[in-house]
Coordinates of C-alpha atoms in Angstrom, one line a residue:
X1 CA 0.0 -0.3 0.0
X2 CA 2.6 2.7 1.1
X3 CA 4.6 1.6 -2.3
X4 CA 1.3 2.5 -4.4
X5 CA 1.0 5.5 -2.2
X6 CA 4.6 6.7 -3.2
X7 CA 4.3 6.3 -6.6
X8 CA 0.7 8.0 -6.7
X9 CA 2.6 11.0 -5.2
X10 CA 5.7 10.8 -7.9
X11 CA 5.5 13.5 -10.5
X12 CA 4.8 13.4 -13.8
X13 CA 7.2 13.7 -17.0
X14 CA 6.3 16.9 -17.7
X15 CA 6.2 18.4 -14.3
X16 CA 10.1 17.0 -13.4
X17 CA 10.7 18.5 -16.5
X18 CA 8.9 22.0 -15.6
X19 CA 11.1 22.4 -11.8
X20 CA 14.3 20.8 -13.5
X21 CA 14.6 23.5 -16.6
X22 CA 12.6 26.3 -13.7
X23 CA 15.9 25.5 -11.3
X24 CA 18.3 26.0 -14.2
X25 CA 17.5 28.5 -15.7
X26 CA 17.5 30.3 -12.4
X27 CA 20.1 29.5 -11.2
X28 CA 22.0 30.3 -14.4
X29 CA 19.7 33.7 -15.1
X30 CA 21.4 34.9 -11.8
X31 CA 24.9 34.2 -12.4
X32 CA 24.3 36.5 -15.6
X33 CA 22.9 39.2 -13.9
X34 CA 25.4 39.4 -11.2
X35 CA 27.9 39.3 -13.6
X36 CA 27.5 42.2 -15.6
X37 CA 29.1 45.6 -15.6
X38 CA 26.9 47.7 -16.9
X39 CA 23.4 48.4 -16.3
X40 CA 22.0 45.4 -19.0
X41 CA 25.3 43.5 -20.8
X42 CA 26.2 40.6 -18.5
X43 CA 30.1 39.2 -18.8
X44 CA 28.5 35.6 -19.0
X45 CA 25.2 34.8 -19.7
X46 CA 25.2 30.6 -19.6
X47 CA 22.0 30.7 -19.1
X48 CA 20.6 29.9 -23.3
X49 CA 22.9 27.4 -23.8
X50 CA 22.8 25.9 -20.8
X51 CA 19.4 25.3 -21.5
X52 CA 20.4 24.1 -24.9
X53 CA 23.1 21.2 -23.5
X54 CA 20.9 20.1 -21.4
X55 CA 17.8 19.5 -23.8
X56 CA 19.7 17.8 -26.5
X57 CA 22.0 15.7 -23.2
X58 CA 18.7 14.6 -21.8
X59 CA 15.7 14.8 -24.6
X60 CA 12.7 14.0 -21.6
X61 CA 13.3 17.5 -20.0
X62 CA 12.6 18.5 -24.1
X63 CA 8.9 18.4 -23.7
X64 CA 6.2 21.0 -22.7
X65 CA 6.7 21.3 -19.0
X66 CA 10.3 21.9 -19.7
X67 CA 9.7 25.1 -22.2
X68 CA 7.3 26.4 -19.9
X69 CA 9.9 26.2 -16.5
X70 CA 12.3 28.1 -18.2
X71 CA 10.0 31.2 -19.3
X72 CA 8.7 31.5 -15.7
X73 CA 12.3 31.3 -15.1
X74 CA 14.2 34.2 -17.5
X75 CA 10.8 35.9 -16.5
X76 CA 11.2 35.8 -12.6
X77 CA 14.7 36.5 -12.5
X78 CA 14.5 39.3 -14.4
X79 CA 11.5 40.9 -13.0
X80 CA 13.1 40.4 -9.5
X81 CA 15.9 41.9 -10.3
X82 CA 14.1 45.2 -11.3
X83 CA 13.2 45.0 -15.4
X84 CA 9.9 46.2 -16.6
X85 CA 7.9 43.3 -17.8
X86 CA 7.7 44.1 -21.0
X87 CA 11.0 44.0 -21.5
X88 CA 11.6 40.8 -19.4
X89 CA 9.2 38.9 -21.9
X90 CA 10.7 40.2 -24.6
X91 CA 14.3 39.8 -23.1
X92 CA 12.8 36.1 -22.5
X93 CA 11.4 35.4 -25.8
X94 CA 15.0 36.3 -27.4
X95 CA 16.8 33.6 -24.6
X96 CA 14.5 31.0 -26.0
X97 CA 14.3 31.6 -29.4
X98 CA 17.8 30.7 -29.8
X99 CA 17.5 27.3 -28.3
X100 CA 14.5 27.1 -30.5
X101 CA 16.2 27.8 -33.4
X102 CA 19.1 25.7 -32.8
X103 CA 17.0 22.8 -31.9
X104 CA 14.7 23.1 -35.2
X105 CA 18.2 23.1 -37.1
X106 CA 19.6 20.3 -35.6
X107 CA 16.6 18.5 -36.7
X108 CA 16.0 19.7 -40.2
X109 CA 19.8 19.1 -41.0
X110 CA 20.0 15.7 -39.5
X111 CA 22.6 16.5 -37.6
X112 CA 23.3 13.9 -34.5
X113 CA 24.5 15.3 -31.5
X114 CA 25.0 12.2 -29.7
X115 CA 28.2 11.7 -32.2
X116 CA 29.2 15.7 -31.0
X117 CA 33.0 13.7 -31.2
X118 CA 33.2 12.6 -34.2
X119 CA 34.0 13.8 -38.2
X120 CA 32.9 17.0 -38.0
X121 CA 29.3 17.0 -36.1
X122 CA 31.2 20.1 -33.7
X123 CA 31.8 22.0 -36.6
X124 CA 28.1 21.7 -37.9
X125 CA 26.7 22.5 -34.1
X126 CA 28.6 25.0 -33.6
X127 CA 27.9 26.9 -37.1
X128 CA 24.3 26.1 -36.1
X129 CA 24.9 27.4 -32.8
X130 CA 26.7 31.0 -33.6
X131 CA 25.1 31.9 -37.1
X132 CA 21.5 30.5 -36.5
X133 CA 20.2 30.3 -32.8
X134 CA 22.5 33.4 -31.4
X135 CA 22.1 35.6 -34.4
X136 CA 18.3 34.9 -34.9
X137 CA 18.3 35.8 -31.2
X138 CA 20.5 38.7 -31.1
X139 CA 17.9 40.3 -34.1
X140 CA 14.8 39.3 -32.2
X141 CA 16.2 41.4 -29.5
X142 CA 17.3 44.1 -30.8
X143 CA 14.5 44.9 -33.2
X144 CA 11.9 44.2 -30.2
X145 CA 13.4 45.7 -27.3
X146 CA 15.0 49.2 -29.6
X147 CA 10.8 49.8 -29.7
X148 CA 10.0 50.0 -25.5
X149 CA 10.0 53.6 -23.9
X150 CA 13.1 53.8 -21.9
X151 CA 15.3 50.9 -23.8
X152 CA 18.6 50.2 -23.8
X153 CA 18.6 49.3 -26.7
X154 CA 18.5 53.1 -29.2
X155 CA 18.5 53.2 -32.8
X156 CA 21.7 54.8 -33.1
X157 CA 23.5 52.3 -31.4
X158 CA 21.3 48.6 -32.8
X159 CA 24.2 47.6 -35.3
X160 CA 26.5 48.0 -31.9
X161 CA 24.2 46.3 -29.5
X162 CA 23.2 43.8 -32.1
X163 CA 26.9 42.5 -32.5
X164 CA 27.8 42.5 -28.6
X165 CA 24.6 40.1 -28.1
X166 CA 25.5 38.1 -30.5
X167 CA 29.1 37.5 -29.9
X168 CA 28.2 37.6 -26.2
X169 CA 25.6 34.8 -27.0
X170 CA 28.6 32.3 -29.1
X171 CA 31.2 33.2 -26.1
X172 CA 28.4 31.3 -23.5
X173 CA 27.8 28.8 -26.1
X174 CA 31.7 27.4 -26.8
X175 CA 32.1 27.5 -23.1
X176 CA 28.9 26.2 -21.8
X177 CA 28.3 23.1 -24.2
X178 CA 30.7 21.8 -24.6
X179 CA 31.0 20.7 -20.5
X180 CA 27.3 19.0 -20.7
X181 CA 27.9 17.4 -23.6
X182 CA 31.1 15.6 -22.9
X183 CA 30.1 15.5 -19.2
X184 CA 31.2 11.7 -18.2
X185 CA 28.0 9.5 -18.1
X186 CA 27.3 7.8 -14.2
X187 CA 28.6 4.4 -15.9
X188 CA 32.2 6.3 -16.8
X189 CA 32.2 7.7 -13.5
X190 CA 31.7 4.8 -12.0
X191 CA 34.7 2.9 -14.3
X192 CA 37.0 5.9 -13.4
X193 CA 36.8 5.4 -9.8
X194 CA 37.0 2.2 -9.3
X195 CA 39.8 1.9 -11.6
X196 CA 41.4 5.0 -10.4
X197 CA 44.4 3.2 -8.3
X198 CA 45.0 1.1 -11.6
X199 CA 45.0 4.2 -13.7
X200 CA 48.7 6.5 -12.9
X201 CA 50.3 9.2 -14.6
X202 CA 53.6 10.7 -14.6
X203 CA 54.5 14.2 -14.0
X204 CA 54.7 15.0 -17.4
X205 CA 51.0 14.6 -17.7
X206 CA 50.7 17.6 -16.2
X207 CA 53.3 20.0 -17.9
X208 CA 50.0 21.0 -21.1
X209 CA 48.1 22.2 -17.9
X210 CA 50.6 24.2 -16.2
X211 CA 51.7 26.1 -19.6
X212 CA 48.2 27.1 -19.8
X213 CA 48.2 28.4 -16.2
X214 CA 51.3 29.7 -16.8
X215 CA 50.3 31.4 -20.3
X216 CA 46.9 32.6 -18.2
X217 CA 49.1 34.4 -15.7
X218 CA 50.8 36.8 -17.8
X219 CA 47.5 37.6 -19.2
X220 CA 47.2 39.6 -16.0
X221 CA 50.4 40.3 -16.0
X222 CA 51.4 42.0 -19.2
X223 CA 47.6 42.9 -20.4
X224 CA 46.6 43.9 -24.1
X225 CA 45.3 43.2 -27.2
X226 CA 48.5 40.6 -27.4
X227 CA 47.3 38.9 -24.1
X228 CA 44.5 37.1 -26.9
X229 CA 47.2 34.7 -27.8
X230 CA 49.2 34.2 -25.2
X231 CA 47.2 31.1 -23.9
X232 CA 46.9 29.3 -28.3
X233 CA 50.5 27.2 -28.1
X234 CA 49.5 25.8 -25.0
X235 CA 46.1 24.8 -25.6
X236 CA 47.4 23.5 -28.7
X237 CA 49.6 21.2 -26.2
X238 CA 46.7 20.1 -23.6
X239 CA 44.5 19.5 -26.9
X240 CA 47.0 17.0 -27.8
X241 CA 47.4 15.1 -24.2
X242 CA 44.0 15.6 -22.7
X243 CA 40.0 14.1 -23.4
X244 CA 37.6 16.5 -24.8
X245 CA 36.4 17.0 -21.6
X246 CA 39.2 18.0 -20.0
X247 CA 39.8 20.3 -22.9
X248 CA 36.4 21.7 -22.3
X249 CA 37.2 22.4 -18.4
X250 CA 40.2 24.2 -19.3
X251 CA 39.0 26.3 -22.0
X252 CA 36.4 27.4 -19.6
X253 CA 38.6 28.8 -17.5
X254 CA 41.0 30.5 -20.1
X255 CA 38.4 32.2 -21.8
X256 CA 37.2 33.3 -17.9
X257 CA 40.2 34.4 -16.9
X258 CA 41.7 36.4 -20.0
X259 CA 38.3 37.7 -20.5
X260 CA 38.2 39.4 -17.0
X261 CA 41.6 40.3 -17.8
X262 CA 40.7 42.1 -21.2
X263 CA 37.5 43.5 -19.8
X264 CA 39.0 45.4 -17.0
X265 CA 41.3 47.3 -19.5
X266 CA 38.1 48.3 -21.6
X267 CA 35.8 48.8 -18.7
X268 CA 38.1 51.5 -17.6
X269 CA 38.7 53.0 -20.8
X270 CA 34.9 53.6 -20.9
X271 CA 34.9 51.5 -24.5
X272 CA 32.8 48.9 -22.8
X273 CA 29.9 49.3 -24.3
X274 CA 29.9 51.2 -27.5
X275 CA 33.6 49.8 -29.4
X276 CA 33.9 47.6 -31.9
X277 CA 37.1 46.2 -30.4
X278 CA 34.5 44.4 -27.1
X279 CA 33.1 42.8 -30.1
X280 CA 36.9 42.1 -31.6
X281 CA 37.4 40.3 -28.4
X282 CA 34.9 38.3 -28.3
X283 CA 35.1 36.9 -31.4
X284 CA 38.7 36.2 -30.6
X285 CA 38.3 34.6 -27.9
X286 CA 35.4 32.0 -29.4
X287 CA 37.7 31.5 -31.5
X288 CA 40.5 30.9 -28.9
X289 CA 38.5 28.5 -27.7
X290 CA 37.0 26.3 -30.8
X291 CA 40.4 25.6 -32.2
X292 CA 41.5 23.2 -29.3
X293 CA 38.4 21.6 -29.2
X294 CA 38.8 20.6 -32.6
X295 CA 41.9 19.3 -32.6
X296 CA 41.6 17.8 -29.5
X297 CA 38.1 15.7 -31.5
X298 CA 40.9 15.2 -34.8
X299 CA 43.3 13.9 -32.1
X300 CA 41.3 11.2 -30.0
X301 CA 39.1 10.6 -33.7
X302 CA 43.0 9.4 -35.1
X303 CA 43.5 7.4 -31.8
X304 CA 40.5 5.4 -31.9
X305 CA 41.5 4.9 -35.5
X306 CA 45.2 3.4 -34.5
X307 CA 43.5 1.8 -32.2
X308 CA 40.9 0.1 -34.2
X309 CA 43.6 -0.4 -37.2
X310 CA 45.4 -1.8 -34.7
X311 CA 43.0 -4.5 -33.2
X312 CA 41.8 -5.6 -36.4
X313 CA 45.4 -6.5 -37.2
X314 CA 46.3 -8.5 -34.3
X315 CA 42.8 -10.5 -33.3
X316 CA 40.7 -12.0 -35.5
X317 CA 37.8 -10.7 -36.5
X318 CA 35.3 -13.0 -35.7
X319 CA 36.0 -14.4 -32.5
X320 CA 37.8 -11.7 -31.0
X321 CA 40.9 -13.5 -30.0
X322 CA 44.4 -13.5 -30.6
X323 CA 45.6 -13.6 -34.3
X324 CA 48.6 -16.5 -35.1
X325 CA 51.6 -13.3 -35.8
X326 CA 50.1 -11.5 -32.9
X327 CA 50.0 -14.9 -30.0
X328 CA 53.3 -15.5 -31.2
X329 CA 54.5 -12.0 -31.1
X330 CA 53.1 -11.5 -27.2
X331 CA 53.8 -15.0 -26.0
X332 CA 57.5 -15.1 -27.2
X333 CA 58.0 -12.0 -25.3
X334 CA 56.0 -13.4 -22.0
X335 CA 58.2 -16.7 -21.7
X336 CA 62.0 -14.0 -22.2
X337 CA 60.4 -12.6 -19.2
X338 CA 59.4 -15.3 -16.9
X339 CA 61.9 -17.6 -17.9
X340 CA 61.5 -18.8 -14.1
X341 CA 58.1 -19.7 -13.8
X342 CA 55.9 -22.6 -14.8
X343 CA 53.8 -22.0 -17.1
X344 CA 51.4 -24.0 -19.3
X345 CA 50.5 -24.6 -23.2
X346 CA 46.9 -26.0 -23.9
X347 CA 45.8 -26.5 -27.8
X348 CA 42.2 -26.9 -28.9
X349 CA 40.2 -28.2 -31.3
X350 CA 36.6 -28.5 -31.5
X351 CA 35.0 -32.4 -32.7
X352 CA 33.7 -33.0 -36.1
X353 CA 33.7 -29.2 -37.0
X354 CA 33.6 -30.0 -40.5
X355 CA 30.7 -32.2 -39.8
X356 CA 28.9 -29.4 -38.8
X357 CA 30.3 -27.0 -41.3
X358 CA 28.6 -29.4 -44.0
X359 CA 25.7 -30.2 -42.4
X360 CA 24.6 -26.5 -40.8
X361 CA 26.6 -24.4 -43.6
X362 CA 28.7 -21.9 -42.8
X363 CA 26.8 -19.4 -40.7
X364 CA 26.5 -22.2 -38.2
X365 CA 30.1 -23.1 -37.8
X366 CA 30.5 -19.2 -37.6
X367 CA 28.6 -19.0 -34.5
X368 CA 30.0 -22.2 -32.8
X369 CA 33.3 -20.4 -33.4
X370 CA 32.1 -17.1 -31.5
X371 CA 30.3 -18.8 -28.9
X372 CA 33.3 -21.3 -27.9
X373 CA 35.5 -18.5 -28.2
X374 CA 33.8 -16.5 -25.2
X375 CA 32.7 -19.9 -23.1
X376 CA 36.6 -20.8 -22.8
X377 CA 37.3 -16.6 -22.6
X378 CA 35.2 -16.7 -19.4
X379 CA 36.9 -19.6 -17.7
X380 CA 40.5 -18.0 -18.2
X381 CA 42.4 -15.2 -15.9
X382 CA 42.3 -11.7 -18.0
X383 CA 46.1 -12.0 -18.4
X384 CA 46.1 -15.6 -19.8
X385 CA 47.3 -15.4 -24.1
X386 CA 44.2 -16.9 -26.1
X387 CA 44.2 -16.9 -29.6
X388 CA 42.8 -18.4 -32.8
X389 CA 45.8 -20.3 -35.3
X390 CA 43.8 -22.4 -37.7
X391 CA 40.2 -23.2 -38.7
X392 CA 38.7 -25.0 -35.8
X393 CA 42.4 -24.6 -33.5
X394 CA 43.0 -22.1 -30.9
X395 CA 45.8 -22.1 -28.2
X396 CA 45.9 -21.2 -24.7
X397 CA 49.2 -20.0 -22.9
X398 CA 49.5 -19.5 -19.3
X399 CA 52.0 -18.6 -16.9
X400 CA 52.6 -19.3 -13.3
X401 CA 50.5 -22.8 -13.1
X402 CA 50.8 -25.7 -11.9
X403 CA 50.4 -28.5 -14.5
X404 CA 47.6 -30.0 -12.4
X405 CA 45.9 -26.4 -12.2
X406 CA 46.9 -26.4 -15.6
X407 CA 44.9 -29.7 -16.4
X408 CA 41.9 -28.9 -13.9
X409 CA 41.2 -25.7 -16.5
X410 CA 41.5 -27.4 -18.9
X411 CA 39.0 -30.2 -17.8
X412 CA 36.7 -27.5 -16.9
X413 CA 36.6 -26.0 -20.0
X414 CA 36.2 -29.4 -21.9
X415 CA 32.9 -29.9 -19.8
X416 CA 31.8 -26.7 -19.9
X417 CA 31.9 -26.7 -24.0
X418 CA 30.1 -30.3 -23.6
X419 CA 27.3 -29.5 -21.8
X420 CA 26.0 -26.0 -22.9
X421 CA 24.3 -25.7 -25.8
X422 CA 25.2 -23.2 -28.9
X423 CA 22.0 -21.5 -30.6
X424 CA 22.2 -20.9 -34.0
X425 CA 20.9 -17.8 -35.8
X426 CA 17.7 -19.5 -36.9
X427 CA 16.6 -20.9 -33.1
X428 CA 18.5 -24.3 -33.7
X429 CA 20.8 -25.3 -31.1
X430 CA 23.7 -27.8 -31.3
X431 CA 26.0 -29.3 -29.1
X432 CA 29.9 -29.8 -29.5
X433 CA 32.7 -31.1 -28.0
X434 CA 36.4 -30.4 -27.4
X435 CA 39.7 -32.4 -27.5
X436 CA 42.3 -30.4 -25.5
X437 CA 46.5 -31.4 -25.3
X438 CA 48.8 -29.4 -22.9
X439 CA 52.4 -29.2 -22.3
X440 CA 53.7 -28.2 -18.8
X441 CA 56.8 -26.7 -18.6
X442 CA 58.4 -26.5 -14.8
X443 CA 61.9 -25.5 -14.8
X444 CA 63.8 -22.5 -17.2
X445 CA 62.8 -23.6 -20.7
X446 CA 65.5 -23.5 -23.8
X447 CA 62.8 -24.8 -26.7
X448 CA 61.3 -22.4 -28.4
X449 CA 57.1 -21.1 -28.7
X450 CA 56.6 -23.4 -32.0
X451 CA 58.2 -26.4 -30.1
X452 CA 56.2 -26.4 -27.1
X453 CA 53.3 -26.2 -29.3
X454 CA 54.4 -29.1 -31.9
X455 CA 54.2 -30.7 -28.3
X456 CA 51.0 -29.9 -27.4
X457 CA 49.4 -30.7 -30.7
X458 CA 50.9 -33.9 -30.7
X459 CA 49.0 -34.2 -27.0
X460 CA 45.9 -33.1 -28.8
X461 CA 46.6 -35.5 -31.5
X462 CA 46.3 -38.4 -29.2
X463 CA 43.0 -37.2 -27.2
X464 CA 41.5 -37.1 -30.8
X465 CA 43.1 -40.9 -31.2
X466 CA 41.2 -41.7 -28.2
X467 CA 37.9 -40.5 -29.3
X468 CA 37.3 -36.9 -28.9
X469 CA 36.3 -35.0 -26.0
X470 CA 39.3 -35.7 -23.9
X471 CA 42.3 -33.7 -22.6
X472 CA 45.9 -35.3 -22.7
X473 CA 49.0 -34.2 -20.9
X474 CA 51.8 -35.0 -23.0
X475 CA 54.6 -36.4 -21.3

């Protein structure tokens, strides 16, 4: 009864979206209002970028409740800080228009924003935000607010106000959007915290970050127009070293500190609200942040591609086991390093595999190989070497094991394979068996890997000769 009552009291999707959006925009709006160095121009206005980013990252918020919550929060924040009702209304509509136009363009051009870190998706996204959402929002604000009595936008200053609004929004988007889109998922955070002891960093790993800090400090000591370029080389270094989320954080801090440094100069000269210099500064900041983000994505894609190509070169694509070449390379290196440790080599061969292929077809044979590999892998240690060296022939190298332990593992594999049905694509299942031959080395050995495989292969041949579905230990 209590559980049912609790479920009834739970909010529906639109009510939850209303509360979440309202809280988000309220907090971001107050941050923006608190950073206004002049009457209307915010140093940072994160609300619009945050609304779009959260709608993209959490699509469940993008409903009537979410939009209504955002509208109410924009209005409340402005009215609470003394803005007139009509001015607050048009400011709110201009802010919402930025998100509306951006979402429309993303859907219209069919941009898969979930893969923002692949290909040209990131560039396309920021092209939409900068030249669609931000521009339309700025144009709407200027064209409507100029007609209100007592408005901070005047006909004589419309173009300057338009570009100040537009470029300011561009900076807000380049700061906020990558942070939200690249923020690690709960699963990634859990994996990182659980494996944090296994991940170690050398001191040199932090050199790019240290270089960025030094460059940002220099922008305060030697402030001026050239200060915009100080962090560029360090940011490029960082982009080639860190992941996209780390670069997003570094970018945000660099932009905020550099922005603050240079803004103080123009405020002191009373050129903040009526000079194209400040517009140029904002465009420069946008470009400064965009370059390392794009470079970081290119670097990550290149690394992922390299890992993928390396995987294809070293592993069997069907069974995801090592291929023969990689197995020999890794095992020979391992045997040289662990000469004083006992090790076992196990050869495996699926019984009557040719008959299975003839009866059910090669696609069934592929299904058998894949599921057989998974069964074997699940009974091995993470550091054991497991490879496919022929059609249905596999090999396992285990070190720091006694012969009794190796034989026990081989028997367990044989038993599990025998009693586990293999499911084929069309719903039918078959049962298979496997024969295994083992060679064990207790003392330091001087034979090469191929000789050891030949000995294990002879034991495997005896297992076949004795009736298959057996484990034979080489003498």
